[in-house]
Coordinates of N, CA and C in Angstrom, one line a residue:
M15 N 0.7 -1.4 0.3 CA 0.1 0.1 0.0 C 1.0 1.1 -0.1
G16 N 0.8 2.0 -1.2 CA 1.7 3.6 -0.9 C 0.7 4.7 -1.1
G17 N 1.4 5.6 -1.4 CA 0.7 6.9 -1.3 C 0.7 7.5 -0.1
E18 N 0.6 8.9 -0.3 CA 0.7 9.3 0.8 C -0.8 9.8 1.6
F19 N -1.1 9.7 2.9 CA -2.0 9.8 3.7 C -3.2 11.0 3.5
R20 N -4.2 11.0 3.0 CA -4.9 11.7 2.8 C -6.6 11.7 3.6
F21 N -7.0 12.8 3.9 CA -8.4 12.6 4.6 C -9.5 12.8 3.9
G22 N -9.4 12.8 2.5 CA -10.5 12.9 1.7 C -11.3 14.1 1.6
F23 N -10.3 15.1 1.6 CA -10.6 16.8 1.4 C -9.7 17.3 0.6
E24 N -8.4 16.5 0.2 CA -7.4 17.1 -0.6 C -7.7 17.8 -2.3
E25 N -8.7 16.6 -2.6 CA -8.8 16.7 -4.0 C -10.6 17.5 -4.4
G26 N -11.0 18.0 -4.8 CA -12.4 18.4 -5.2 C -12.7 19.3 -4.6
G27 N -11.7 20.1 -3.4 CA -12.6 21.1 -2.7 C -13.6 21.0 -1.7
E28 N -14.7 21.8 -1.3 CA -15.8 21.4 -0.6 C -16.7 20.6 -0.8
E29 N -16.9 20.4 -2.3 CA -17.7 19.0 -2.6 C -17.5 17.7 -2.5
D30 N -15.8 17.5 -2.3 CA -15.3 16.2 -2.0 C -15.3 16.1 -0.5
Q31 N -15.5 17.0 0.6 CA -16.1 16.9 1.5 C -17.4 16.5 1.9
R32 N -17.7 16.8 1.5 CA -19.3 16.2 1.4 C -19.8 15.1 0.8
A33 N -19.5 13.8 1.0 CA -19.7 12.9 0.3 C -21.2 12.3 0.2
R34 N -21.5 11.7 -1.2 CA -22.6 11.5 -1.2 C -22.5 9.8 -1.1
P35 N -23.7 9.4 -0.6 CA -23.7 7.7 0.3 C -23.6 6.8 -1.3
S36 N -23.1 5.4 -0.9 CA -23.2 4.4 -2.1 C -24.7 4.3 -2.7
P37 N -25.1 4.0 -3.8 CA -26.0 3.3 -3.8 C -27.0 2.0 -3.2
D38 N -26.1 1.1 -2.1 CA -26.9 0.5 -1.6 C -26.6 1.0 0.3
A39 N -26.7 2.3 0.1 CA -26.6 2.9 1.8 C -27.8 3.8 1.6
E40 N -28.2 3.8 2.8 CA -29.4 4.9 3.3 C -29.0 6.4 2.8
P41 N -30.0 7.2 2.4 CA -29.6 8.2 2.2 C -29.0 9.3 3.4
Q42 N -28.2 10.2 3.2 CA -27.5 11.0 4.1 C -27.4 12.2 3.7
Q43 N -27.6 13.4 4.6 CA -27.7 14.3 4.4 C -26.4 15.6 4.3
D44 N -25.9 15.0 5.6 CA -24.6 16.2 5.6 C -23.3 15.4 6.4
V45 N -22.3 14.8 5.9 CA -21.4 13.9 6.1 C -19.5 13.9 5.8
L46 N -19.0 13.9 6.5 CA -17.7 14.3 6.4 C -17.1 12.3 6.3
I47 N -16.0 12.8 5.1 CA -15.4 11.5 4.5 C -13.8 11.5 4.9
G48 N -13.3 10.6 5.0 CA -12.3 9.8 5.3 C -12.1 9.1 4.5
R49 N -10.5 8.8 3.6 CA -10.5 7.8 2.7 C -8.6 7.2 3.4
D50 N -8.4 6.2 2.8 CA -7.2 5.3 2.9 C -6.2 5.8 2.0
P51 N -5.0 5.4 2.3 CA -3.7 6.5 0.9 C -4.3 6.1 -0.2
D52 N -4.7 5.0 -0.5 CA -4.7 4.1 -1.8 C -6.2 4.9 -2.6
G53 N -6.8 5.8 -1.7 CA -8.4 6.0 -2.2 C -9.4 5.2 -2.7
V54 N -9.3 3.5 -2.0 CA -10.2 2.5 -2.7 C -11.3 2.6 -1.4
V55 N -11.2 2.8 -0.2 CA -12.4 3.3 1.0 C -12.3 4.2 1.2
T56 N -13.7 4.2 1.1 CA -14.4 5.7 1.8 C -14.7 5.3 2.9
V57 N -15.3 6.6 4.0 CA -15.9 6.2 5.4 C -16.7 7.2 5.7
A58 N -18.0 7.4 5.9 CA -18.3 9.0 6.3 C -19.1 8.8 7.8
V59 N -19.0 9.5 8.2 CA -19.4 9.9 9.6 C -20.4 11.4 9.4
N60 N -21.3 11.5 10.7 CA -22.0 13.0 10.8 C -21.0 13.3 11.6
D61 N -21.6 14.7 12.0 CA -20.7 15.5 12.9 C -20.5 15.0 14.2
L62 N -21.2 14.0 14.9 CA -20.8 13.5 15.6 C -20.1 12.3 15.8
A63 N -19.3 12.1 14.5 CA -18.9 10.8 14.3 C -19.1 9.6 14.3
E64 N -20.7 9.7 14.1 CA -21.5 8.5 14.0 C -21.2 7.7 12.8
I65 N -20.7 6.6 12.3 CA -20.5 6.0 11.1 C -21.6 5.9 10.3
Q66 N -21.7 6.4 9.1 CA -22.9 6.6 8.3 C -22.9 5.2 7.3
F67 N -21.7 5.2 6.4 CA -21.5 4.3 5.6 C -20.2 4.2 4.8
V68 N -20.0 3.2 4.2 CA -18.7 2.4 4.2 C -19.0 2.1 2.7
T69 N -17.7 2.5 2.0 CA -17.9 2.3 0.4 C -16.2 1.8 0.1
I70 N -16.2 0.5 -0.8 CA -15.3 0.3 -1.4 C -15.2 0.4 -3.1
A71 N -14.1 1.1 -3.6 CA -13.9 0.9 -4.8 C -14.4 -0.4 -5.5
G72 N -14.7 -0.5 -7.2 CA -15.3 -2.0 -7.4 C -13.6 -2.8 -7.7
Q73 N -12.9 -1.7 -8.2 CA -11.8 -2.5 -8.6 C -10.6 -2.8 -7.6
W74 N -10.6 -2.4 -6.4 CA -10.0 -1.7 -5.1 C -8.8 -2.9 -4.9
R75 N -9.3 -4.1 -5.6 CA -8.2 -5.4 -5.6 C -6.8 -5.2 -6.4
R76 N -6.8 -4.1 -7.2 CA -6.0 -3.6 -8.1 C -5.0 -2.8 -7.5
S77 N -5.3 -2.0 -6.5 CA -4.6 -1.2 -5.6 C -4.0 -1.6 -4.0
V78 N -4.9 -2.4 -3.5 CA -4.7 -3.0 -2.2 C -4.9 -4.6 -2.3
D79 N -4.0 -5.5 -1.7 CA -4.0 -6.5 -1.4 C -5.3 -6.8 -0.4
P80 N -5.9 -8.1 -0.8 CA -7.1 -8.5 -0.2 C -6.7 -8.3 1.4
R81 N -5.6 -9.0 1.5 CA -5.4 -9.3 3.3 C -5.2 -8.3 3.5
A82 N -4.9 -6.8 3.0 CA -4.6 -5.3 4.0 C -6.1 -4.5 3.8
L83 N -7.0 -5.3 3.3 CA -8.2 -4.8 3.5 C -8.6 -4.1 4.6
G84 N -8.9 -4.8 5.6 CA -9.3 -4.1 7.4 C -8.5 -3.0 7.4
S85 N -6.9 -3.0 6.9 CA -6.2 -2.0 7.6 C -6.7 -1.0 6.5
A86 N -6.9 -0.8 5.6 CA -7.5 0.2 4.8 C -8.9 1.1 5.2
V87 N -9.8 0.2 5.4 CA -11.1 0.5 6.3 C -10.6 1.5 7.4
T88 N -9.7 0.9 8.4 CA -9.0 1.0 9.7 C -8.8 2.9 9.5
Q89 N -8.1 2.8 8.3 CA -7.4 4.0 8.0 C -8.2 5.1 7.6
A90 N -9.4 4.7 7.2 CA -10.4 5.6 6.1 C -11.4 5.9 7.2
A91 N -12.0 4.9 8.2 CA -12.6 5.6 9.4 C -12.4 6.2 10.7
N92 N -10.8 6.2 10.7 CA -9.9 7.1 11.5 C -10.1 8.4 11.1
A93 N -9.8 8.5 10.0 CA -9.7 10.1 9.0 C -11.0 10.5 9.1
A94 N -12.1 9.9 8.8 CA -12.9 10.2 9.0 C -13.6 10.8 10.1
T95 N -12.9 10.3 11.6 CA -13.2 10.4 12.5 C -12.8 11.6 12.9
V96 N -11.3 11.9 12.7 CA -10.5 13.0 12.8 C -11.4 14.4 12.4
R97 N -12.0 14.2 11.2 CA -12.4 15.2 10.6 C -13.7 15.6 11.5
A98 N -14.8 14.3 12.1 CA -15.8 14.8 12.7 C -14.9 15.6 14.3
L99 N -14.0 15.1 14.4 CA -13.8 15.8 16.0 C -13.0 17.1 15.5
A100 N -12.5 17.4 14.5 CA -12.3 18.9 14.1 C -13.3 19.5 14.1
K101 N -14.5 19.0 13.2 CA -15.7 20.2 13.3 C -16.5 20.2 14.6
Q102 N -16.3 19.4 15.4 CA -16.8 19.3 16.8 C -16.2 20.6 17.8
V103 N -14.9 20.7 17.7 CA -13.9 21.8 17.9 C -14.6 23.2 17.8
E104 N -14.4 23.5 16.5 CA -14.5 24.4 15.7 C -16.0 25.1 16.1
R105 N -17.1 23.7 16.4 CA -18.1 24.5 16.8 C -19.3 23.1 17.3
P106 N -19.2 23.5 18.7 CA -19.4 22.4 19.5 C -21.2 22.1 19.7
A107 N -21.0 21.3 19.6 CA -22.8 20.6 19.7 C -23.3 21.4 21.1
E108 N -24.8 22.1 20.5 CA -25.5 22.1 21.5 C -25.8 20.9 22.5
P109 N -26.0 21.6 23.7 CA -26.2 20.5 25.1 C -27.9 20.1 24.9
V110 N -27.8 18.7 24.9 CA -29.3 18.6 24.6 C -30.0 18.9 26.0
P111 N -31.0 19.3 26.2 CA -31.5 19.9 27.6 C -32.2 18.5 28.2
A112 N -31.9 18.6 29.8 CA -32.5 17.8 30.2 C -34.4 17.6 30.7
P113 N -34.8 16.3 31.0 CA -36.0 16.5 31.1 C -36.2 17.2 32.5
P114 N -37.5 17.6 32.5 CA -38.1 18.2 33.8 C -37.9 17.6 35.2
P115 N -37.5 17.8 36.1 CA -37.6 16.7 37.2 C -38.9 16.4 37.7
P116 N -39.2 15.2 37.8 CA -40.5 15.3 38.6 C -41.4 16.1 39.5
P117 N -42.7 16.5 40.0 CA -42.9 17.5 41.0 C -42.3 16.7 42.4
P118 N -41.9 17.6 43.2 CA -41.4 17.3 44.5 C -42.4 16.9 45.2
S119 N -41.9 15.8 46.1 CA -42.9 15.1 47.4 C -43.1 16.3 48.3
T120 N -44.4 16.3 48.9 CA -44.7 17.2 50.2 C -44.6 16.1 51.3
E121 N -44.2 15.2 51.7 CA -44.1 14.1 52.2 C -42.8 15.0 53.7
R122 N -43.3 14.9 54.8 CA -42.0 15.2 55.5 C -40.5 14.5 55.5
I123 N -39.4 15.1 55.6 CA -38.2 14.1 55.5 C -37.3 14.4 56.7
T124 N -36.8 13.6 57.3 CA -36.0 13.8 58.6 C -34.6 14.0 57.8
P125 N -33.9 14.6 59.2 CA -32.5 14.8 58.4 C -31.9 13.2 58.4
E126 N -32.1 12.2 59.1 CA -31.5 11.0 59.3 C -32.0 10.3 57.6
Q127 N -33.1 10.5 57.1 CA -33.7 10.3 55.6 C -32.9 11.1 54.7
A128 N -32.4 12.4 54.8 CA -31.5 13.0 54.1 C -30.4 13.1 53.7
L129 N -29.9 12.4 54.9 CA -28.5 11.8 54.9 C -28.7 10.4 54.1
R130 N -29.3 9.4 54.1 CA -29.1 8.0 53.8 C -29.7 8.8 52.2
L131 N -30.5 9.3 51.4 CA -30.4 9.8 49.9 C -29.2 10.4 50.0
M132 N -28.6 11.3 50.1 CA -27.2 11.8 50.0 C -26.1 10.9 49.8
D133 N -25.8 9.6 50.9 CA -25.2 9.2 50.6 C -25.3 7.6 49.9
A134 N -26.7 7.5 49.3 CA -27.2 6.8 48.3 C -26.4 7.4 46.8
V135 N -26.9 8.4 46.8 CA -26.2 9.4 45.3 C -25.1 9.3 45.5
T136 N -24.3 9.8 46.6 CA -22.7 9.5 46.4 C -22.2 8.4 46.0
A137 N -23.2 7.3 46.4 CA -22.6 5.6 45.7 C -22.7 5.6 44.8
D138 N -24.3 6.5 44.0 CA -24.6 6.0 42.8 C -23.5 6.7 41.5
L139 N -23.1 7.9 42.2 CA -22.2 8.7 41.4 C -21.1 7.9 41.3
A140 N -20.8 7.5 42.3 CA -18.9 6.6 42.5 C -19.3 5.6 41.2
R141 N -20.4 4.7 41.4 CA -20.6 3.4 40.7 C -20.5 3.8 39.0
H142 N -21.0 5.2 38.8 CA -20.9 5.3 37.6 C -20.1 6.2 36.7
T143 N -18.9 6.6 37.8 CA -17.8 7.1 37.3 C -16.7 6.1 37.0
Q144 N -16.8 4.8 38.2 CA -16.1 3.8 37.9 C -16.4 3.1 36.2
R145 N -17.5 2.9 36.1 CA -18.1 2.2 35.2 C -17.4 3.2 33.5
M146 N -17.5 4.5 34.2 CA -16.9 5.7 32.9 C -15.7 5.3 32.4
T147 N -14.8 5.0 33.6 CA -13.1 4.9 33.7 C -13.0 3.6 32.8
E148 N -13.7 2.3 33.6 CA -13.8 1.1 33.1 C -13.8 1.4 31.2
V149 N -14.7 1.5 31.1 CA -15.0 1.5 29.7 C -13.9 2.4 28.8
A150 N -13.3 3.7 29.6 CA -12.5 4.4 28.5 C -11.3 3.8 28.8
D151 N -11.0 3.0 29.8 CA -9.6 2.2 29.8 C -9.7 0.6 29.2
R152 N -10.6 0.2 29.0 CA -10.6 -1.3 28.3 C -11.3 -1.3 26.6
P153 N -10.1 -1.4 25.7 CA -10.1 -1.5 24.3 C -11.5 -2.5 24.2
T154 N -12.3 -2.3 22.9 CA -13.5 -3.3 23.1 C -13.4 -3.9 21.5
T155 N -14.2 -4.9 21.7 CA -13.6 -5.9 20.3 C -15.1 -6.6 20.1
T156 N -15.4 -6.6 18.9 CA -16.4 -7.3 18.4 C -16.3 -7.6 17.1
E157 N -17.3 -8.7 16.1 CA -17.4 -9.0 15.0 C -18.9 -9.3 14.7
S158 N -18.6 -9.1 13.0 CA -19.7 -8.8 12.4 C -20.8 -10.5 11.8
R159 N -21.7 -10.2 12.2 CA -22.5 -11.5 12.2 C -22.3 -12.3 11.0
G160 N -21.7 -11.9 10.2 CA -21.5 -13.0 9.2 C -20.2 -13.7 9.6
G161 N -19.2 -13.1 10.7 CA -18.3 -13.6 11.1 C -16.8 -13.4 10.2
H162 N -17.3 -12.6 9.2 CA -15.7 -12.1 8.7 C -15.2 -11.2 8.9
V163 N -15.4 -10.0 9.9 CA -14.7 -9.3 10.1 C -14.6 -8.8 11.4
R164 N -13.6 -8.8 12.2 CA -13.2 -8.5 13.2 C -12.5 -7.3 13.6
G165 N -13.2 -6.5 14.7 CA -12.2 -5.5 14.8 C -12.3 -4.9 16.3
T166 N -11.3 -3.9 16.5 CA -11.0 -3.3 18.3 C -10.3 -2.1 17.7
A167 N -11.2 -1.3 19.0 CA -11.3 -0.2 18.8 C -10.8 0.3 20.7
H168 N -10.2 1.8 20.8 CA -10.0 2.4 22.2 C -10.1 3.6 22.3
R169 N -11.1 4.0 23.1 CA -11.1 5.9 23.0 C -11.3 6.4 21.8
G170 N -12.3 5.8 21.2 CA -13.3 6.3 19.8 C -12.0 6.1 18.5
Q171 N -10.8 5.7 18.8 CA -9.8 4.9 17.5 C -10.5 3.5 17.5
V172 N -10.1 3.4 16.0 CA -10.2 2.1 15.5 C -8.6 1.5 15.4
L173 N -8.6 0.5 16.2 CA -7.0 0.2 16.2 C -6.7 -0.8 15.1
D174 N -7.8 -1.8 14.9 CA -7.7 -2.7 13.9 C -9.1 -3.3 13.2
L175 N -9.1 -3.5 12.5 CA -9.9 -4.5 11.7 C -9.4 -5.2 10.7
E176 N -9.7 -6.5 10.9 CA -9.5 -8.0 10.0 C -10.7 -8.4 9.3
A177 N -10.1 -8.6 8.2 CA -11.3 -9.5 7.4 C -10.3 -10.5 7.1
D178 N -11.5 -11.7 7.1 CA -11.0 -13.3 6.7 C -10.3 -12.9 4.7
P179 N -9.0 -13.2 4.8 CA -8.6 -13.2 3.4 C -9.1 -13.8 2.7
A180 N -9.8 -14.9 2.9 CA -10.3 -15.8 1.5 C -11.8 -15.3 1.4
W181 N -12.2 -14.7 2.1 CA -13.8 -14.0 1.9 C -13.5 -13.0 1.2
T182 N -12.5 -12.0 1.5 CA -12.2 -10.8 1.0 C -11.4 -10.9 -0.9
H183 N -11.3 -12.2 -1.0 CA -10.5 -12.6 -2.5 C -12.1 -13.1 -3.3
T184 N -13.0 -13.2 -2.6 CA -14.3 -13.7 -3.9 C -15.5 -13.1 -3.1
A185 N -15.9 -12.2 -2.1 CA -16.8 -11.4 -1.8 C -17.6 -10.6 -2.6
R186 N -18.7 -10.1 -3.1 CA -18.9 -9.1 -3.7 C -18.3 -7.6 -2.7
V187 N -18.6 -6.6 -3.5 CA -18.3 -5.5 -2.7 C -19.0 -5.2 -1.4
T188 N -20.5 -5.1 -1.9 CA -21.6 -4.9 -1.3 C -22.0 -5.6 0.1
E189 N -21.2 -6.8 0.0 CA -21.0 -7.7 1.1 C -20.1 -7.2 2.2
M190 N -18.8 -7.1 1.6 CA -17.7 -6.3 2.5 C -18.2 -4.9 3.0
Q191 N -18.8 -4.1 2.6 CA -19.2 -2.9 3.0 C -20.2 -3.0 4.0
Q192 N -21.1 -4.0 4.3 CA -22.0 -4.1 5.0 C -21.3 -4.7 6.0
E193 N -20.4 -5.8 5.9 CA -19.8 -6.4 7.4 C -18.8 -5.0 7.7
F194 N -18.3 -4.3 7.2 CA -17.1 -3.5 7.8 C -18.3 -2.5 8.5
L195 N -19.1 -1.9 7.8 CA -20.1 -0.6 8.3 C -20.9 -1.6 10.0
E196 N -21.4 -2.7 9.6 CA -21.7 -3.4 10.7 C -20.8 -3.4 12.2
V197 N -19.7 -3.9 12.0 CA -18.5 -3.7 12.8 C -18.0 -2.5 13.3
L198 N -18.4 -1.6 12.5 CA -17.4 -0.2 12.5 C -18.7 0.8 14.0
R199 N -20.1 0.3 13.3 CA -20.7 0.9 14.3 C -21.1 0.2 15.7
A200 N -20.6 -1.2 15.4 CA -20.7 -1.8 16.9 C -19.7 -1.2 17.8
L201 N -18.4 -1.1 17.5 CA -17.4 -0.4 18.1 C -17.8 1.0 18.9
R202 N -18.1 1.6 18.0 CA -18.7 2.8 18.5 C -19.7 3.0 19.6
A203 N -20.8 2.3 19.5 CA -21.8 1.5 20.4 C -20.7 1.1 21.5
Q204 N -20.2 0.6 21.8 CA -19.5 -0.3 22.5 C -18.5 0.5 23.7
G205 N -17.9 1.5 22.6 CA -16.9 2.4 23.0 C -18.0 3.2 24.2
V206 N -19.1 3.9 23.9 CA -20.3 4.7 24.6 C -21.3 4.5 24.9
P207 N -21.3 3.3 25.8 CA -23.1 2.7 26.0 C -24.0 3.5 26.4
A208 N -25.0 3.4 25.6 CA -26.1 4.4 25.9 C -26.3 4.9 27.1
D209 N -26.8 3.6 28.3 CA -26.8 4.3 29.1 C -25.8 5.1 29.8
L210 N -24.7 4.7 29.5 CA -23.5 5.8 30.4 C -23.4 7.0 29.6
A211 N -24.0 7.2 28.1 CA -23.9 8.5 27.4 C -25.2 9.2 28.3
R212 N -26.4 8.7 28.7 CA -27.3 10.0 29.3 C -27.0 10.3 30.7
G213 N -25.7 9.7 30.5 CA -25.2 10.5 32.6 C -25.7 9.6 33.3
P214 N -25.7 9.9 34.9 CA -25.3 9.2 36.0 C -27.0 9.2 36.4
Q215 N -27.6 8.0 36.5 CA -29.3 7.9 36.7 C -29.5 7.0 37.8
S216 N -30.1 7.1 39.0 CA -30.7 6.3 39.6 C -31.7 6.8 40.3
P217 N -33.2 5.5 41.0 CA -34.0 6.4 41.8 C -33.2 7.5 42.7
A218 N -32.3 7.4 43.4 CA -32.2 8.5 44.2 C -31.2 9.5 43.7
I219 N -31.0 9.8 42.6 CA -30.3 10.7 42.1 C -31.7 11.7 41.3
T220 N -32.8 10.7 40.8 CA -33.9 11.4 40.9 C -34.9 11.9 41.7
E221 N -34.7 11.4 42.8 CA -35.3 12.2 44.0 C -34.3 13.3 44.4
L222 N -33.3 12.9 44.4 CA -32.3 14.7 44.8 C -32.6 15.6 44.0
T223 N -33.1 15.2 42.8 CA -33.5 16.0 41.6 C -34.6 17.1 42.2
A224 N -35.4 16.1 42.1 CA -36.7 16.7 42.5 C -36.9 17.7 43.8
L225 N -35.6 16.9 44.7 CA -35.8 17.7 46.1 C -35.2 19.2 46.0
V226 N -34.0 19.2 45.0 CA -33.2 20.5 45.1 C -34.2 21.7 43.9
S227 N -34.9 21.0 42.9 CA -35.7 21.8 42.0 C -36.6 22.8 42.9
D228 N -37.0 22.6 44.2 CA -37.7 23.5 44.4 C -37.2 23.9 45.9
P229 N -36.5 24.8 46.3 CA -35.8 25.0 47.6 C -37.1 25.2 48.6
T230 N -38.3 26.1 48.1 CA -39.2 26.2 49.2 C -39.7 24.8 49.6
A231 N -40.5 24.0 48.9 CA -40.7 22.7 49.1 C -39.4 22.0 49.7
L232 N -38.2 22.1 49.7 CA -37.4 21.1 50.6 C -37.4 21.7 52.0
L233 N -37.4 23.1 52.0 CA -37.2 23.2 53.1 C -38.9 23.1 54.1
R234 N -39.6 23.0 53.4 CA -41.1 22.6 54.1 C -41.0 21.4 54.5
R235 N -40.2 20.3 53.6 CA -40.3 18.7 54.2 C -39.2 18.7 54.9
V236 N -38.0 19.3 55.3 CA -37.3 19.2 56.3 C -37.6 20.2 57.5
G237 N -38.7 20.5 57.7 CA -39.6 21.3 58.8 C -38.8 22.4 59.0
L238 N -38.1 23.0 57.8 CA -37.5 24.4 58.3 C -38.4 26.0 57.7
L239 N -39.5 25.8 57.1 CA -40.9 26.0 57.0 C -41.9 25.5 57.2
P240 N -43.0 26.5 57.5 CA -44.6 25.4 57.8 C -44.9 25.0 57.0

């Protein structure tokens, strides 16, 4: 594999930065692309670095050894991710507003109950932080359902994609695109599980949020106001 590494925006100006999906991919509106050094693989992501589609040139075997196709997809995927991260730095995404807390209860709360609630919230936050740390420190590995592609990622970067060389010699381009896409999406989903992405959540945290959302009601519940 030769050639200078490029991010897919060095030729064709702004139009090349916004790729169109392959005929087999779902229509996308606004994507950023990355390519491997030989330009045979294109990976598209949205502004959040979520994988949108993978395309492989029809005559890719003229430029890339079938045993190295996984490496080409890895390079293209990471190049696209770099573009998305750069755009996020230039224009940070607007935070998603949190749902309104439930209405606070009017039931009296004793100092002992308040302390127990704070202890429970502290423990829940510690568990969430521990899980976030474990996820960040642990590489994730997944395999396509067809069993031909296997990938590893860490901290949002694809470390390695391996494809069965016998399969890449004979498989149709559309089949390869689908299995690589499946693995790339799975690696991203495992890197940031949905429950962690929503932030710390538990019944104790929800109760405390409801308490502090109305200071007057809180003072009444602890007996400091009539």
